[in-house]
mmCIF file of C-alpha atoms and ligand atoms in Angstrom:
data_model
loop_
_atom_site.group_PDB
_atom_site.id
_atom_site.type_symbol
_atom_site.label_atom_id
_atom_site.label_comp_id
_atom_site.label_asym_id
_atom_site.label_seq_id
_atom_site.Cartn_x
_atom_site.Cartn_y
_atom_site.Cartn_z
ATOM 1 C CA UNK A 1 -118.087 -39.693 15.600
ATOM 2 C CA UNK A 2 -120.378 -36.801 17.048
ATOM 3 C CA UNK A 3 -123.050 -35.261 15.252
ATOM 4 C CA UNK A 4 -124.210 -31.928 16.189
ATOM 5 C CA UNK A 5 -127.230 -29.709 14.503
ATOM 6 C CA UNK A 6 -126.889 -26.412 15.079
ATOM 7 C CA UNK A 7 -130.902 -25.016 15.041
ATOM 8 C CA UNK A 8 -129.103 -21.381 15.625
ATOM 9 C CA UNK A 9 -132.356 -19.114 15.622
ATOM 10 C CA UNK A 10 -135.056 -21.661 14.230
ATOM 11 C CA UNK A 11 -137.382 -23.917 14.974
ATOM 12 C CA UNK A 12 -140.332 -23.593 17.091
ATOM 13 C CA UNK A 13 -142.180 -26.050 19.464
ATOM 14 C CA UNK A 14 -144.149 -28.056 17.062
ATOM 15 C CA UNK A 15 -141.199 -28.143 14.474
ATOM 16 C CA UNK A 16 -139.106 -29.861 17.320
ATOM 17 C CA UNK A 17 -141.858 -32.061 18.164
ATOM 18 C CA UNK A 18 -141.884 -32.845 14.755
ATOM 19 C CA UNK A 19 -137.683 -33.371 14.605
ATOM 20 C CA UNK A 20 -137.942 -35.303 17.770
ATOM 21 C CA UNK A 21 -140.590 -37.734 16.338
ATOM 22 C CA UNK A 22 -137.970 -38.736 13.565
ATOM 23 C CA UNK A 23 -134.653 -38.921 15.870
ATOM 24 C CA UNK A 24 -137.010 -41.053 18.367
ATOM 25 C CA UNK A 25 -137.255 -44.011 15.868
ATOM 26 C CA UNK A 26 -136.041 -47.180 16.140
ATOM 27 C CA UNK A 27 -134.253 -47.079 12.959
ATOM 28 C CA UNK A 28 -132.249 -44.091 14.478
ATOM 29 C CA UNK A 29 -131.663 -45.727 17.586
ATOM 30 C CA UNK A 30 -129.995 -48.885 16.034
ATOM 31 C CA UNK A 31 -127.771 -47.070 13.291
ATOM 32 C CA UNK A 32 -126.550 -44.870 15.874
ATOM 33 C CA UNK A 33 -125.081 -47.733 18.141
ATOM 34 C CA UNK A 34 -123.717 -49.893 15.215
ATOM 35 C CA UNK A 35 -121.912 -47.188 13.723
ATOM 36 C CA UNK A 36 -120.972 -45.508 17.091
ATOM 37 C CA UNK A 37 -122.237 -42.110 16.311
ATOM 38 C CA UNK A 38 -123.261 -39.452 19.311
ATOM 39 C CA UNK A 39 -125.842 -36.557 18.075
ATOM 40 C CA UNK A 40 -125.923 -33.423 19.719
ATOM 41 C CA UNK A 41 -128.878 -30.728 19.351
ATOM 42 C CA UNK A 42 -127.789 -27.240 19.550
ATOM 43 C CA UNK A 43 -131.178 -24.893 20.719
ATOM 44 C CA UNK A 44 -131.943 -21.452 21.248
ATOM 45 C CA UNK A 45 -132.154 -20.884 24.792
ATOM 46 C CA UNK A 46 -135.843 -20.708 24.743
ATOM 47 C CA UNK A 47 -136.439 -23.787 23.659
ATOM 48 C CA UNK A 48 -133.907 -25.720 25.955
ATOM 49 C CA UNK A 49 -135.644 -26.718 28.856
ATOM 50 C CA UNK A 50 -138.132 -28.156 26.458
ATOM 51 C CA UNK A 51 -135.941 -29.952 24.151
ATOM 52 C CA UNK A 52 -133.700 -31.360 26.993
ATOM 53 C CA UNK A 53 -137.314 -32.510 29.136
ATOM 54 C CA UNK A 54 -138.706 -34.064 25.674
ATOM 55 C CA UNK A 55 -135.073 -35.919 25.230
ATOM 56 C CA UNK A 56 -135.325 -37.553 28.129
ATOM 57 C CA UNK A 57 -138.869 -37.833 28.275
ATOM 58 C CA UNK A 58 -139.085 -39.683 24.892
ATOM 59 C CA UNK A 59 -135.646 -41.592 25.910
ATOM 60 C CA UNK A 60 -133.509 -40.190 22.757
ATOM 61 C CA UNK A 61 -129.814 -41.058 22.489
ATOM 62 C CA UNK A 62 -129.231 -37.275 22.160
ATOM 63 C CA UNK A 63 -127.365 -34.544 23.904
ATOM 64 C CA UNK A 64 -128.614 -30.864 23.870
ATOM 65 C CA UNK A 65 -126.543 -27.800 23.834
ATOM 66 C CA UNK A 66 -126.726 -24.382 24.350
ATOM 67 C CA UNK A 67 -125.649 -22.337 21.968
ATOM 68 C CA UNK A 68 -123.731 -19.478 23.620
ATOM 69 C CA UNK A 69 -123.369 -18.398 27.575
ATOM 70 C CA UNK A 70 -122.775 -15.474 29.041
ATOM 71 C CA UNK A 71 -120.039 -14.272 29.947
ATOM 72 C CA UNK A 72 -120.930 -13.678 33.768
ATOM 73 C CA UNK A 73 -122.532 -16.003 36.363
ATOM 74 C CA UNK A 74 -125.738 -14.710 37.172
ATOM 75 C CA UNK A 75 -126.703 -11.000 38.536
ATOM 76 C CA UNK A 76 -128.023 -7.659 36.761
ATOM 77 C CA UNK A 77 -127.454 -8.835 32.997
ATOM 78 C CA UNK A 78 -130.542 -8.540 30.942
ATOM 79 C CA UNK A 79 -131.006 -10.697 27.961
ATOM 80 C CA UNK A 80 -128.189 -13.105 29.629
ATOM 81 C CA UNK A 81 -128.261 -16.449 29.936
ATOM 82 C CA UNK A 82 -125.530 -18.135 32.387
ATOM 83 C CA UNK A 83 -123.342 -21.265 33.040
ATOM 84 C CA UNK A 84 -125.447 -21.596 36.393
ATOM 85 C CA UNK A 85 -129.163 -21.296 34.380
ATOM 86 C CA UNK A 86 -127.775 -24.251 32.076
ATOM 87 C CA UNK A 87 -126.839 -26.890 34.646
ATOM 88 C CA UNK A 88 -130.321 -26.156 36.449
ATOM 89 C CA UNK A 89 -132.386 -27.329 33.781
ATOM 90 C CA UNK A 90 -129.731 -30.128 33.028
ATOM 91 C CA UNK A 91 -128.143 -28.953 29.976
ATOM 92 C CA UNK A 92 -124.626 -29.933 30.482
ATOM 93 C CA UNK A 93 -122.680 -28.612 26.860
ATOM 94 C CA UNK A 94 -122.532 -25.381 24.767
ATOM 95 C CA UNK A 95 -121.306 -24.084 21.659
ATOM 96 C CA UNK A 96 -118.786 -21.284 22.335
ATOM 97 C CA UNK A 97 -117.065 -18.451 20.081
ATOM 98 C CA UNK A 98 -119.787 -19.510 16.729
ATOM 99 C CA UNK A 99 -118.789 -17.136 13.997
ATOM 100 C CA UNK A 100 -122.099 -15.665 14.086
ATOM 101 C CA UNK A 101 -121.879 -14.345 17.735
ATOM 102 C CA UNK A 102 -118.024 -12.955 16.792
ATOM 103 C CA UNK A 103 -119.481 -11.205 13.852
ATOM 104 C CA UNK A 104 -122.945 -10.231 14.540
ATOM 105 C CA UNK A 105 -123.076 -9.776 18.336
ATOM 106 C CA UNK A 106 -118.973 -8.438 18.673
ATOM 107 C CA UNK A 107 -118.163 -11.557 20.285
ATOM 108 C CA UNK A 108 -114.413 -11.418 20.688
ATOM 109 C CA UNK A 109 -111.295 -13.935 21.456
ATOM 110 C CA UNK A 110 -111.297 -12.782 25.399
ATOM 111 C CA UNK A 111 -115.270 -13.554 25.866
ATOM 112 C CA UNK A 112 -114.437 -16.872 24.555
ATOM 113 C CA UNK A 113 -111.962 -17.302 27.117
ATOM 114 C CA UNK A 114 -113.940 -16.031 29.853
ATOM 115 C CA UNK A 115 -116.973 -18.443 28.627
ATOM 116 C CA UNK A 116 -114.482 -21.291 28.076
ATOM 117 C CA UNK A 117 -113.242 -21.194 32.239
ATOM 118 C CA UNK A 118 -116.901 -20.849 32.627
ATOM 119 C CA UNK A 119 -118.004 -23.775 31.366
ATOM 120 C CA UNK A 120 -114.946 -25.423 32.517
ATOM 121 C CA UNK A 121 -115.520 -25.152 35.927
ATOM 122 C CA UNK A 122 -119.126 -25.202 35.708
ATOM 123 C CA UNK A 123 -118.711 -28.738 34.386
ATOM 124 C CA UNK A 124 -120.456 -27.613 31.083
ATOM 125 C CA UNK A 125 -118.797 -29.096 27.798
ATOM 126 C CA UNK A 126 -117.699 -26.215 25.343
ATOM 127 C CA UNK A 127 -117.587 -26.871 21.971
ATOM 128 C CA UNK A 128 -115.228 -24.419 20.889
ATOM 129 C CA UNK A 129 -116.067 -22.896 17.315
ATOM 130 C CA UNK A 130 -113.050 -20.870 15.848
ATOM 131 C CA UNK A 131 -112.355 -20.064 11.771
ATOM 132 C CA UNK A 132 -110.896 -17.577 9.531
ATOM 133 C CA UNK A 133 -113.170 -14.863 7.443
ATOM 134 C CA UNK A 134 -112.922 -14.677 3.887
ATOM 135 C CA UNK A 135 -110.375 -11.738 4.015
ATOM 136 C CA UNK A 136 -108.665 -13.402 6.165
ATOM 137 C CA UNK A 137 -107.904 -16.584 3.239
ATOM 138 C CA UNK A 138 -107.534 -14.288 0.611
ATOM 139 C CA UNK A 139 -104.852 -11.943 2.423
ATOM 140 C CA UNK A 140 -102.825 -14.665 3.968
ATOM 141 C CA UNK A 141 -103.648 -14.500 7.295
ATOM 142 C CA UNK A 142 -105.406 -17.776 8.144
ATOM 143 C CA UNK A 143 -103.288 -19.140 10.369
ATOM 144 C CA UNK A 144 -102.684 -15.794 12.177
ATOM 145 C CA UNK A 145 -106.124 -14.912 13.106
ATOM 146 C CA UNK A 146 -106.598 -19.159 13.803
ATOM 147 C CA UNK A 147 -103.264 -18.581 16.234
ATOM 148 C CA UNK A 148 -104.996 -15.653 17.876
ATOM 149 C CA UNK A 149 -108.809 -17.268 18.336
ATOM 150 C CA UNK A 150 -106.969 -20.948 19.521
ATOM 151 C CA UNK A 151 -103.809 -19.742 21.724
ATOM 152 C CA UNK A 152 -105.721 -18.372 24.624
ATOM 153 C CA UNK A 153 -108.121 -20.972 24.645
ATOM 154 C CA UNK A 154 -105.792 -23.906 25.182
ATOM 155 C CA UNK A 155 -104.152 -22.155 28.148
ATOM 156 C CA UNK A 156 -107.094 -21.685 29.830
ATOM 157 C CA UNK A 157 -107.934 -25.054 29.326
ATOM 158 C CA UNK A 158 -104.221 -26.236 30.840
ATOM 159 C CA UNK A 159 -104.864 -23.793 33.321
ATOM 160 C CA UNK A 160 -108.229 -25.388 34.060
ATOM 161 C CA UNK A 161 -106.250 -28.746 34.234
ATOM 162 C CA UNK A 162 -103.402 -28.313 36.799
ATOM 163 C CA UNK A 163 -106.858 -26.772 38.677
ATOM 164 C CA UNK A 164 -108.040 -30.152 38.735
ATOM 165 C CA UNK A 165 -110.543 -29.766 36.332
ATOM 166 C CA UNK A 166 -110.885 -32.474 33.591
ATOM 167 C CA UNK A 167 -114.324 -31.087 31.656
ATOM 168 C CA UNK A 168 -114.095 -32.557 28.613
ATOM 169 C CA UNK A 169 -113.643 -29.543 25.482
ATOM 170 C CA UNK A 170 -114.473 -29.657 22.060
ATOM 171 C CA UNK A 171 -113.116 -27.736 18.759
ATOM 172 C CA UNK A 172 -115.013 -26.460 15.876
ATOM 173 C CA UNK A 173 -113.874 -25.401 12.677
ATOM 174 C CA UNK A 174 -115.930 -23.227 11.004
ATOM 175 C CA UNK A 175 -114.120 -21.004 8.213
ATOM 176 C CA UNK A 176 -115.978 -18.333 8.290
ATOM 177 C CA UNK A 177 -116.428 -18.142 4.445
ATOM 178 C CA UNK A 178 -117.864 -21.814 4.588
ATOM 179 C CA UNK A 179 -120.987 -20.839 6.803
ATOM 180 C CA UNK A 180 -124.236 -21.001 4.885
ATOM 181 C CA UNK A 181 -122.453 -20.361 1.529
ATOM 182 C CA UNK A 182 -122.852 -23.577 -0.386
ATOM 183 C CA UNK A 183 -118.821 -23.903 -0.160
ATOM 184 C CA UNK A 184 -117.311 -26.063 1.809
ATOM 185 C CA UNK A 185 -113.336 -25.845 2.946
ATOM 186 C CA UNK A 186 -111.234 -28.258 0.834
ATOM 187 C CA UNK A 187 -109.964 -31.456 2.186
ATOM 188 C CA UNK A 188 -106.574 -30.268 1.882
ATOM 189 C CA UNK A 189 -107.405 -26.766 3.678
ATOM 190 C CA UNK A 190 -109.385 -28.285 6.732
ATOM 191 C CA UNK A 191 -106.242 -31.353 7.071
ATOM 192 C CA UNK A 192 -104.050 -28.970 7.035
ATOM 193 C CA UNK A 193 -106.229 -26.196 9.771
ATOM 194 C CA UNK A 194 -106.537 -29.119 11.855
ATOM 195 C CA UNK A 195 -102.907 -30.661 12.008
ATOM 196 C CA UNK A 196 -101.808 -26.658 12.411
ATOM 197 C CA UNK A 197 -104.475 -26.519 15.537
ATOM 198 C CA UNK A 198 -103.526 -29.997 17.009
ATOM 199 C CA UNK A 199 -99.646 -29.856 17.113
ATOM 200 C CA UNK A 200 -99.250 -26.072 17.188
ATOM 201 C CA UNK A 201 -100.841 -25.539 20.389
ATOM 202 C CA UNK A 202 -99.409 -27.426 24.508
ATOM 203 C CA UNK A 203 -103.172 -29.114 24.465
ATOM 204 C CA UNK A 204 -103.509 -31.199 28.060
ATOM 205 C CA UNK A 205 -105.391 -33.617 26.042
ATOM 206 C CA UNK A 206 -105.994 -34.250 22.379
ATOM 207 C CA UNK A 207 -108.056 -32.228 20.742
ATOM 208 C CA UNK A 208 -111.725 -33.613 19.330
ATOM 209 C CA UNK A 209 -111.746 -31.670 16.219
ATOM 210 C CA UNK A 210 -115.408 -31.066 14.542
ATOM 211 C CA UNK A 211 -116.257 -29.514 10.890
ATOM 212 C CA UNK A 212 -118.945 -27.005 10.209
ATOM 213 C CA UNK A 213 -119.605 -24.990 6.896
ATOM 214 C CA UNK A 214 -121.861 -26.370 4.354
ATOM 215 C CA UNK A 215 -121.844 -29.669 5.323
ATOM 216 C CA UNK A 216 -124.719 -31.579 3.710
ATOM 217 C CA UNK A 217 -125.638 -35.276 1.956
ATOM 218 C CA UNK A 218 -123.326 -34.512 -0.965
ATOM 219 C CA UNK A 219 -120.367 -34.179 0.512
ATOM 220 C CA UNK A 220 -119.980 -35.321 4.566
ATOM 221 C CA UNK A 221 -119.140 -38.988 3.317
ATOM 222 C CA UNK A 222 -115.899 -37.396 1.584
ATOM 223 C CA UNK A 223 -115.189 -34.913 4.447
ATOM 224 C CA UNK A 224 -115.642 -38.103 6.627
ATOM 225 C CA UNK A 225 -113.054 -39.676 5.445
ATOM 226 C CA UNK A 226 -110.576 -37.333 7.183
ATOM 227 C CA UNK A 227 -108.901 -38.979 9.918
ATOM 228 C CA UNK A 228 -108.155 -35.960 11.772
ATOM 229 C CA UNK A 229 -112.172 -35.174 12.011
ATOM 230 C CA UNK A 230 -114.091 -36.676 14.811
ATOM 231 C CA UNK A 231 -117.520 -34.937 13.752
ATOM 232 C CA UNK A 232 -119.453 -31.955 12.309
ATOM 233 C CA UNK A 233 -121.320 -29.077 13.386
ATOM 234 C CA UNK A 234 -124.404 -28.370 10.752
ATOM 235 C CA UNK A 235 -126.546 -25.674 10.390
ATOM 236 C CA UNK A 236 -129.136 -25.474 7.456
ATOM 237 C CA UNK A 237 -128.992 -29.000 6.031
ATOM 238 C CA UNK A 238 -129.982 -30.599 9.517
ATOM 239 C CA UNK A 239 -132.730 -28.446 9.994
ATOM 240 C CA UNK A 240 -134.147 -30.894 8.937
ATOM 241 C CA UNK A 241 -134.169 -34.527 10.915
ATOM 242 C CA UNK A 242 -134.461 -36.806 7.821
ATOM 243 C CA UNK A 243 -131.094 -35.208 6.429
ATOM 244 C CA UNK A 244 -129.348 -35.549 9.689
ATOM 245 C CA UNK A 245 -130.649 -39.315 9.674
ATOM 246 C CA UNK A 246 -129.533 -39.995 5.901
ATOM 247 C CA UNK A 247 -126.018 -38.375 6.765
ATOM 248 C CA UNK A 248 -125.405 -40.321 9.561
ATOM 249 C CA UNK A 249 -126.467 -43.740 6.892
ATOM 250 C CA UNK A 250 -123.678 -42.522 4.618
ATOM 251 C CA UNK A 251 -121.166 -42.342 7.663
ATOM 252 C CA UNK A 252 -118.765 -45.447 7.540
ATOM 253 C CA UNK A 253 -118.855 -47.194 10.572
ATOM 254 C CA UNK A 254 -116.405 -45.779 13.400
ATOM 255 C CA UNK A 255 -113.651 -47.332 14.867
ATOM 256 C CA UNK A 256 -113.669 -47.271 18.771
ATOM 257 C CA UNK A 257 -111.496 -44.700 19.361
ATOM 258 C CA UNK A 258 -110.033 -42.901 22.658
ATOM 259 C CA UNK A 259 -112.008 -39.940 21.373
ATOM 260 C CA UNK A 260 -115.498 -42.269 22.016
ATOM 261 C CA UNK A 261 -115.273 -42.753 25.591
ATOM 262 C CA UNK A 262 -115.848 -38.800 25.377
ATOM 263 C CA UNK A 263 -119.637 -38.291 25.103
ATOM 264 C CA UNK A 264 -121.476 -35.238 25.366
ATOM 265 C CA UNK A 265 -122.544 -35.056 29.134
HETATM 266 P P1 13P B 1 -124.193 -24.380 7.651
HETATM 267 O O1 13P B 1 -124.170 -25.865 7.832
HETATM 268 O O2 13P B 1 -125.564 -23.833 7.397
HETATM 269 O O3 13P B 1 -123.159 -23.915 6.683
HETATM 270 O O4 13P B 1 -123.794 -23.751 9.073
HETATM 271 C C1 13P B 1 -122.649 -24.193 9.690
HETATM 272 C C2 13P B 1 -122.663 -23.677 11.078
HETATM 273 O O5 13P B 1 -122.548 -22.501 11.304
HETATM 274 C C3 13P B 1 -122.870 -24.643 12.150
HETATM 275 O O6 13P B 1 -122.593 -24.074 13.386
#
């Protein structure tokens, strides 16, 4: 099962030292082989380099992501950060298509796309995020606006495959509505997102299907124990490393699954 904190815009470099002290323990390092978990930090680009250095410096079982690319490979973009800056400082895996870029920063379904074969070829794990707003829910139109985020995505990822190209991909559903709110989807919603997302779509390979909105102590052990979820993306509750640690102690232990011998690169 994958674990991945989403820091979005906090933290700073004594707060990760801090968050790193915790995940380095030996505690940590044990629970997270017996119950075959694989964490994943997602960083602000400023504090990549460092994280992903400190990582491998301290010799934590942890992956660290980026957060967003750009949608272009390097050249006269100010403010950009690209699939080629990534893979120089070693940081092989990035959120794509977060809610919070679509809404905030007019992020739209073709960017995703275009980031998607970027990371694709680049050898850069996405992690796909995709959800429906509010308005969406309450008008009816989940599974439209789920249909238009998804479709494109999964042919660019079959048309990254008959390239040759076998980076592994990641989904993440975040309704919208979910983020930061204190509500979490229900059981039956996210089973039946996720069986919609899996069979609905010509995936090359099966989809690894992550959970994010207002996941925290009180409820991941329930949301857990849906089959179709290989992980969770979680902002607020694991800002803070002693939450992310008790989580993963509530997390049954996995069975091996195809879906492990995918790790975050
Ligand atoms: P919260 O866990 O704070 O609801 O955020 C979810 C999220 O956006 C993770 O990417």
């Amino acid at each position: 099962m994958y674990l991945v904190a989403n820091w979005k815009m906090n933290m700073s470099r004594s707060l990760i030292d801090g968050y790193l002290e915790v995940l380095s323990s030996e505690a940590m390092f044990g629970m997270l082989e017996e119950k075959g978990l694989s964490v994943a930090i997602a960083a602000s680009h400023i504090y990549l380099d460092y994280v992903n250095r400190e990582v491998h410096r301290r010799n934590i079982p942890v992956r660290v992501l980026a957060q967003d690319v750009s949608t272009r490979l390097s050249g006269a973009f100010t403010g950009e950060v690209g699939v080629p800056n990534l893979l120089d400082i070693g940081v092989k895996g990035s959120l794509l298509g977060h809610s919070e870029r679509r809404r905030f920063f007019r992020e739209t379904d073709e960017d995703v796309v275009t980031k998607t074969n970027l990371c694709l070829n680049g050898g850069v794990v996405p992690v796909i995020c995709f959800g429906e707003s509010q308005s969406d829910r309450e008008t009816g139109a989940t599974f439209e606006t789920l249909q238009t985020q998804i479709e494109p995505v999964c042919q660019e990822i079959v048309r990254a495959r008959e390239e040759g190209i076998y980076t592994p991909f990641y989904l993440a559903y975040e309704p919208v509505w979910a983020i930061g709110s204190g509500v979490n989807a229900g059981l039956e919603d996210i089973q039946e997102v996720i069986a919609f997302v899996c069979k609905g779509f010509s995936w090359p390979d099966p989809p690894i299907c992550l959970y994010g909105g207002s996941v925290g102590l009180d409820n991941i052990r329930e949301l857990a124990s849906l089959k179709v979820l290989s992980g969770f993306l979680v902002g607020s509750a694991w800002l803070d490393p002693h939450v992310l640690l008790h989580s993963a102690k509530l997390l049954p232990k996995m069975e091996r699954s195809t879906h492990e011998g995918v790790r975050f690169k």
